[in-house]
mmCIF file of C-alpha atoms in Angstrom:
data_model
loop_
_atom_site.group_PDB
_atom_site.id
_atom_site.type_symbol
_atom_site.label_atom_id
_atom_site.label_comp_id
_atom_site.label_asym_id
_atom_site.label_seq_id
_atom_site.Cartn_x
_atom_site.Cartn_y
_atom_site.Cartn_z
ATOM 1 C CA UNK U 25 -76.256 -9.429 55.970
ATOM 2 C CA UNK U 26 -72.644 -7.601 55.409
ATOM 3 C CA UNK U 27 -70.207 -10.064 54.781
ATOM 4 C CA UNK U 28 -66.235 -9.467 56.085
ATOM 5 C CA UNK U 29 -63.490 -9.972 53.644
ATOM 6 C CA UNK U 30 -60.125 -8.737 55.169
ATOM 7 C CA UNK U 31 -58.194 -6.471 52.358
ATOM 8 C CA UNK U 32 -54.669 -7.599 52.456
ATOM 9 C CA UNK U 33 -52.910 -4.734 51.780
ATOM 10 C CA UNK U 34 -51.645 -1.433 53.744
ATOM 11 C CA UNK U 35 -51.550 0.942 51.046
ATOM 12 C CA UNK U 36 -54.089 3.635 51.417
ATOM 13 C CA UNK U 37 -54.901 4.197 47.613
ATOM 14 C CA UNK U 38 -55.307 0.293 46.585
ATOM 15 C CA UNK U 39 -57.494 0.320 50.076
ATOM 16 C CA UNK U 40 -59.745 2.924 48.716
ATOM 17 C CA UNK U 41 -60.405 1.877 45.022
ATOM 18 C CA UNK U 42 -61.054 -1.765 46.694
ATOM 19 C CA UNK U 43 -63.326 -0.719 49.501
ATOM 20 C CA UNK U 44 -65.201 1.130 46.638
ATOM 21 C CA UNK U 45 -65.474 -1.907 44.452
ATOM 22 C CA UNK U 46 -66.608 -3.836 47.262
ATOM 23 C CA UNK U 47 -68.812 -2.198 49.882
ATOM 24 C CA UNK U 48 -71.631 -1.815 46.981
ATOM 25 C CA UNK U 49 -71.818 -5.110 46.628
ATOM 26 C CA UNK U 50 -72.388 -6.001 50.200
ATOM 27 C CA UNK U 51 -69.241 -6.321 51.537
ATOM 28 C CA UNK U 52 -68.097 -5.196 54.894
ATOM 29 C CA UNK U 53 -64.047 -4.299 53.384
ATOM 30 C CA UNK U 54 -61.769 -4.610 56.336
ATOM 31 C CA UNK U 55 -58.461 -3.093 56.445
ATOM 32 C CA UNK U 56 -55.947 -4.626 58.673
ATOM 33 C CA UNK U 57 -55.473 -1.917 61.302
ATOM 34 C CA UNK U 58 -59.993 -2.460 61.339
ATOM 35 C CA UNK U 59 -58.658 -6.326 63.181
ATOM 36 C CA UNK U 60 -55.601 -5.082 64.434
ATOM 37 C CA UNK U 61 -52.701 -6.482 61.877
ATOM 38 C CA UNK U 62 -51.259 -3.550 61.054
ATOM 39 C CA UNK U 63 -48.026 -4.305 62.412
ATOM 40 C CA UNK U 64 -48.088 -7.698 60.259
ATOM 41 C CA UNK U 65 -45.175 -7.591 57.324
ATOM 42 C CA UNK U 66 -45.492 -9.509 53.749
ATOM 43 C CA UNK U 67 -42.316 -9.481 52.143
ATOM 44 C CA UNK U 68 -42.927 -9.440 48.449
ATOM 45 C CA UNK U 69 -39.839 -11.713 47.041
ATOM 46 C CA UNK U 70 -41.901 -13.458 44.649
ATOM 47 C CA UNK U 71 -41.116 -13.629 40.861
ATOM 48 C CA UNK U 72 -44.738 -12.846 39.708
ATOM 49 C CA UNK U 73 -47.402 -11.501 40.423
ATOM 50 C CA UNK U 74 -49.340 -14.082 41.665
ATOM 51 C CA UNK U 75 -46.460 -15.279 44.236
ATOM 52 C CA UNK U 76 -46.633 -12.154 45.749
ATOM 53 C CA UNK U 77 -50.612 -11.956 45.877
ATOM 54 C CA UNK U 78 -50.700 -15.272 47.082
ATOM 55 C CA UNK U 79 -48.076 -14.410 49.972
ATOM 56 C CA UNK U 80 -50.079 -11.654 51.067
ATOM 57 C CA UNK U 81 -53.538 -13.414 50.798
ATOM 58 C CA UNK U 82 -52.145 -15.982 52.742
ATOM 59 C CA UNK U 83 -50.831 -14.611 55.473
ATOM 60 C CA UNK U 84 -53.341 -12.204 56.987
ATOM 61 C CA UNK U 85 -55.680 -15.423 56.266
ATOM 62 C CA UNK U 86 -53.451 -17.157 58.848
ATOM 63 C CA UNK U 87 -53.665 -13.587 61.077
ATOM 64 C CA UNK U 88 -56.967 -12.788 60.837
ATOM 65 C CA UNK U 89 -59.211 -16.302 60.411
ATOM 66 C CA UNK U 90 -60.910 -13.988 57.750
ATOM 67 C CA UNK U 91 -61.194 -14.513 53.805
ATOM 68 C CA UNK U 92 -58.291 -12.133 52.296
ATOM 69 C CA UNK U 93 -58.317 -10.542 49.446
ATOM 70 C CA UNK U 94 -54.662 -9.964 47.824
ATOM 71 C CA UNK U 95 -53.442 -8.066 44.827
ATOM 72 C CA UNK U 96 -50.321 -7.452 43.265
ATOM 73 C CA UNK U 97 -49.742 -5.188 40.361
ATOM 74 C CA UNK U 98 -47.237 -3.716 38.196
ATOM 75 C CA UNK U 99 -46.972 -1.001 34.704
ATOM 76 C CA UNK U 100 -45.241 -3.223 31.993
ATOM 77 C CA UNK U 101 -43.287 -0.948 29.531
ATOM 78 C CA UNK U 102 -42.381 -2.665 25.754
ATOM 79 C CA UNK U 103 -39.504 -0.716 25.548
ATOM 80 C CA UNK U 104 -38.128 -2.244 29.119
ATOM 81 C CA UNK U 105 -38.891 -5.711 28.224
ATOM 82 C CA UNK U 106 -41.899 -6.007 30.096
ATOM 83 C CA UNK U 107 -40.702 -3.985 32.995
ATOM 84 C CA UNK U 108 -40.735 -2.748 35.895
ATOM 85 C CA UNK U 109 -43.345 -5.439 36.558
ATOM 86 C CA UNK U 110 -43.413 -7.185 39.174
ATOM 87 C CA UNK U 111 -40.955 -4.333 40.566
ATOM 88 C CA UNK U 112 -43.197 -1.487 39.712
ATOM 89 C CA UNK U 113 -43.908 -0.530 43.751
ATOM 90 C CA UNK U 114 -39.675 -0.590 44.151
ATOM 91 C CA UNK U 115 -38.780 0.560 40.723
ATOM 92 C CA UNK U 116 -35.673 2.949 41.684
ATOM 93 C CA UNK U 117 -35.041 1.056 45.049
ATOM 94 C CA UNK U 118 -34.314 3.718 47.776
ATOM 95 C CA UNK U 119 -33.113 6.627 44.940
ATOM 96 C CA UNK U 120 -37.364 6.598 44.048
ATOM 97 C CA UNK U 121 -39.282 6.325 47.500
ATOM 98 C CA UNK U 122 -42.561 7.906 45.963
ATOM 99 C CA UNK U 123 -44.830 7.789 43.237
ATOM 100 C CA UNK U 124 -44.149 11.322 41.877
ATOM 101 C CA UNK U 125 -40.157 9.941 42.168
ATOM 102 C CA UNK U 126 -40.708 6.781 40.167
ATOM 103 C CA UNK U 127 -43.022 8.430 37.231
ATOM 104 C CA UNK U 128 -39.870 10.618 36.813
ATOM 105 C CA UNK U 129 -37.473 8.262 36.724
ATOM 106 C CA UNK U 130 -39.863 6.034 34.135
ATOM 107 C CA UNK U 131 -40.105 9.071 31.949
ATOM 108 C CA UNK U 132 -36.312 9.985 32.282
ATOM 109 C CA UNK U 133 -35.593 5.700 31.105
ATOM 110 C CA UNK U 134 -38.360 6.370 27.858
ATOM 111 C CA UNK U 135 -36.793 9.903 27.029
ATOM 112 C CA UNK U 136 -36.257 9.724 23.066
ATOM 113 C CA UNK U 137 -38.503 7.149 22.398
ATOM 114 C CA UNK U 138 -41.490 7.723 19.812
ATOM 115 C CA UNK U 139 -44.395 7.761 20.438
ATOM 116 C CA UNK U 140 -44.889 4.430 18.297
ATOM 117 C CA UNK U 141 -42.750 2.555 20.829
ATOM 118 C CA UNK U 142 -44.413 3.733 24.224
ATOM 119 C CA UNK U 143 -46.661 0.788 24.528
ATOM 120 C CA UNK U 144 -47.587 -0.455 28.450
ATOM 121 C CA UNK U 145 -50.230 -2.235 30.152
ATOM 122 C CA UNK U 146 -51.281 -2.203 33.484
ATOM 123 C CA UNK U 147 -51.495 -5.522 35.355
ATOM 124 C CA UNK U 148 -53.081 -7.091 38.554
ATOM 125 C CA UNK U 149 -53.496 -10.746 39.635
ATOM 126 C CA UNK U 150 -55.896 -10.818 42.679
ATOM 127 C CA UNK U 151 -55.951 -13.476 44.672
ATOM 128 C CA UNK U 152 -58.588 -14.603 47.379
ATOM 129 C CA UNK U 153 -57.501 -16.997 50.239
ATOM 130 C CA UNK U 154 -60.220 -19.139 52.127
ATOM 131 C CA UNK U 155 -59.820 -21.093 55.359
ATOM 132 C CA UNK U 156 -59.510 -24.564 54.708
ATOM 133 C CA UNK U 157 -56.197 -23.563 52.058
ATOM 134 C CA UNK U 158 -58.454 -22.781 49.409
ATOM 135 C CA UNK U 159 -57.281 -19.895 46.998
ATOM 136 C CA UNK U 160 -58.812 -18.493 43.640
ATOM 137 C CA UNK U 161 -57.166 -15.845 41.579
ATOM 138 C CA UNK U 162 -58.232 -13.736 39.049
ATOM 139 C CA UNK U 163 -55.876 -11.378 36.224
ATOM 140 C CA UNK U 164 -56.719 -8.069 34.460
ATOM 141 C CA UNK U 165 -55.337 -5.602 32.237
ATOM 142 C CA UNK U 166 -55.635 -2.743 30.536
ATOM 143 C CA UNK U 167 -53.481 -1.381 27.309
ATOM 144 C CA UNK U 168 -52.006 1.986 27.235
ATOM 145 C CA UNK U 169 -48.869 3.764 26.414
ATOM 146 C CA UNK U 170 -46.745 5.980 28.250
ATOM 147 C CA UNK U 171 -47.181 9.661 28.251
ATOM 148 C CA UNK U 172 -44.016 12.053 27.627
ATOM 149 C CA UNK U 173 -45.478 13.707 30.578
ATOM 150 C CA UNK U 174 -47.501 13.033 33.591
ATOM 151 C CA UNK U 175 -50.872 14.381 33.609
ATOM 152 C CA UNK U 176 -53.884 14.532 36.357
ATOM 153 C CA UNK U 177 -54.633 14.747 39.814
ATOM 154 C CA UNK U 178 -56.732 11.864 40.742
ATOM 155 C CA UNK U 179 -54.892 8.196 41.381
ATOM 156 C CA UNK U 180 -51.838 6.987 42.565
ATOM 157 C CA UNK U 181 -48.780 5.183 40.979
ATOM 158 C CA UNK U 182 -48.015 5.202 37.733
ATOM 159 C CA UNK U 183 -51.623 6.514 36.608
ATOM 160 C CA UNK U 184 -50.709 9.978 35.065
ATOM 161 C CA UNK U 185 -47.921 8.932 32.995
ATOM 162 C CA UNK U 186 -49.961 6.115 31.798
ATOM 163 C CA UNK U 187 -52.633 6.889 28.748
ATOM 164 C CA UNK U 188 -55.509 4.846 27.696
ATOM 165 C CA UNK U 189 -56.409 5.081 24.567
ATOM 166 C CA UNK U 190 -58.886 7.259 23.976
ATOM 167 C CA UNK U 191 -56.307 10.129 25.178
ATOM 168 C CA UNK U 192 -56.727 10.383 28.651
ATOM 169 C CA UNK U 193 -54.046 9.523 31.581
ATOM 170 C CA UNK U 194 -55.276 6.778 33.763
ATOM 171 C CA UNK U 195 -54.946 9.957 36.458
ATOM 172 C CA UNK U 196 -57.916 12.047 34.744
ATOM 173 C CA UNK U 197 -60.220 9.711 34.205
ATOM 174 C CA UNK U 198 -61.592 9.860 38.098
ATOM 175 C CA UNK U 199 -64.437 7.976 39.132
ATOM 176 C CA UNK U 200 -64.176 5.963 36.330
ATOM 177 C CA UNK U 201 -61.265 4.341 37.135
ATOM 178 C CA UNK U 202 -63.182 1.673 39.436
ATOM 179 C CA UNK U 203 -64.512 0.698 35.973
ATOM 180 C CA UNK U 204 -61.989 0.401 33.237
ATOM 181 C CA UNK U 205 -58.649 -0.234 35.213
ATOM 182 C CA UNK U 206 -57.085 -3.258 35.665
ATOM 183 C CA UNK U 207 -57.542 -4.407 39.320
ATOM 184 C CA UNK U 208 -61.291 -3.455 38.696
ATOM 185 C CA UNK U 209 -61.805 -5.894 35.879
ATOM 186 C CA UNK U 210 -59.929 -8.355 37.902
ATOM 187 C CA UNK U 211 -62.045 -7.849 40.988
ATOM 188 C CA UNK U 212 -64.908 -7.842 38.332
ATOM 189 C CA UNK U 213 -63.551 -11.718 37.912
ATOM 190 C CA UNK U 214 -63.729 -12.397 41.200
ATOM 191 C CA UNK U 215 -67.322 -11.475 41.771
ATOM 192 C CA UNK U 216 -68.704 -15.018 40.692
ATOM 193 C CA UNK U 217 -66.371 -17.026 43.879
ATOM 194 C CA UNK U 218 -67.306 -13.575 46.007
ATOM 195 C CA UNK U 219 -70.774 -14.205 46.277
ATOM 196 C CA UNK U 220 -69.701 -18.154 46.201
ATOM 197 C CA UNK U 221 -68.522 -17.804 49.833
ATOM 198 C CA UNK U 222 -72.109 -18.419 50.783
ATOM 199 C CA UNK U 223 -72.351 -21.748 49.287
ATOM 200 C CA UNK U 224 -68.724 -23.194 50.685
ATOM 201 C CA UNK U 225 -69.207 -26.536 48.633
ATOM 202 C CA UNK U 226 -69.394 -24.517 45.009
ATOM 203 C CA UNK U 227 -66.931 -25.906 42.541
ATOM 204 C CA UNK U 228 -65.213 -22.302 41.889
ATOM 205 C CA UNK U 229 -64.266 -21.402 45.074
ATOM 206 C CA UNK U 230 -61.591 -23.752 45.328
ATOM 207 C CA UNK U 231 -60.512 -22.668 41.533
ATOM 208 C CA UNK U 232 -56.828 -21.592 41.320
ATOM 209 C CA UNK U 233 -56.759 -21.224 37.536
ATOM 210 C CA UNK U 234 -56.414 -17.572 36.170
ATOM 211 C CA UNK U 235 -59.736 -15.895 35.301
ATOM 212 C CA UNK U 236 -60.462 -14.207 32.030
#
């Protein structure tokens, strides 16, 4: 039987790649206009990325009755001590109100730099949140650099100024993606407490630690 796990998120490309992770695996993937939330507002003040998952996750829980599923994610840049982070979705504030916008102004901050000192990850925390207050949260990443130029048509964000490294932007790689990038590995760590859900007294669905 399909099982319902509310997605706690309204942006249409993290909706996609998650419904695609999930609805294989038996998942019914519900996004909140599906249980009409789509008016409800998250405001992402946290410091990490877990506070900000764990907002989310939390609150449509409290909306919807359902599990949520939560992720926040960000590009980290060497070169910009690790940012924008946790900012990467307001990187520019209202001078950057798209992705194509803040690629640009990313490249225009690395102009100069070598290509020795381009190194970035990609980032995601993903947390699930289970009536009775339960949450468990999982982390991955993937290492990459930043490309003098963005290149590709597929993704969203910061994927095609972002290169993995065997060459490609995170942008061409296509289908793919929902394999090597970093909120698929971490969904990848949720799988175990996932299929858990069916036996409510297993030890790892109440685990809050960060997965591997």
């Amino acid at each position: 039987m399909e099982r319902r796990l509310l997605l706690a998120s309204s942006n249409a490309g993290k909706l996609r790649e998650l419904r695609e992770l999930l609805v294989p695996l038996g998942w019914e993937a519900l996004a909140p206009a599906d249980v009409g939330l789509a008016g409800v507002s998250v405001v992402e003040g946290g410091r990490s990325y877990l506070e900000n998952a764990t907002l989310k996750a939390v609150a449509y829980l409290r909306a919807s009755g359902l599990p949520a599923l939560a992720d926040d994610s960000g590009i980290e840049v060497d070169v910009l001590g690790g940012g924008p982070g946790v900012l990467s979705a307001r990187f520019g504030g209202h001078r950057a109100r798209s992705d194509h916008e803040r690629c640009e102004l990313l490249l225009r901050r690395m102009r100069g730099v070598p290509p020795t000192r381009r190194g970035a990850r990609f980032r995601a925390v993903v947390v699930l949140a289970l009536p009775g207050g339960r949450t468990v949260v999982r982390e991955g990443s993937v290492e990459g650099r930043i490309t003098p130029h963005p290149r590709g048509g597929s993704g969203f964000g910061y994927d095609p100024v972002f290169e993995l490294p065997d060459g490609r932007t995170m942008a061409e790689v296509g289908g793919e993606k929902q394999r090597i990038s970093h909120r698929a590995r971490a969904l990848s760590a949720m799988m175990e407490a996932l299929e858990a859900l069916d036996e409510p007294d297993t030890p790892d669905a109440g685990d809050r630690r960060p997965g591997r």
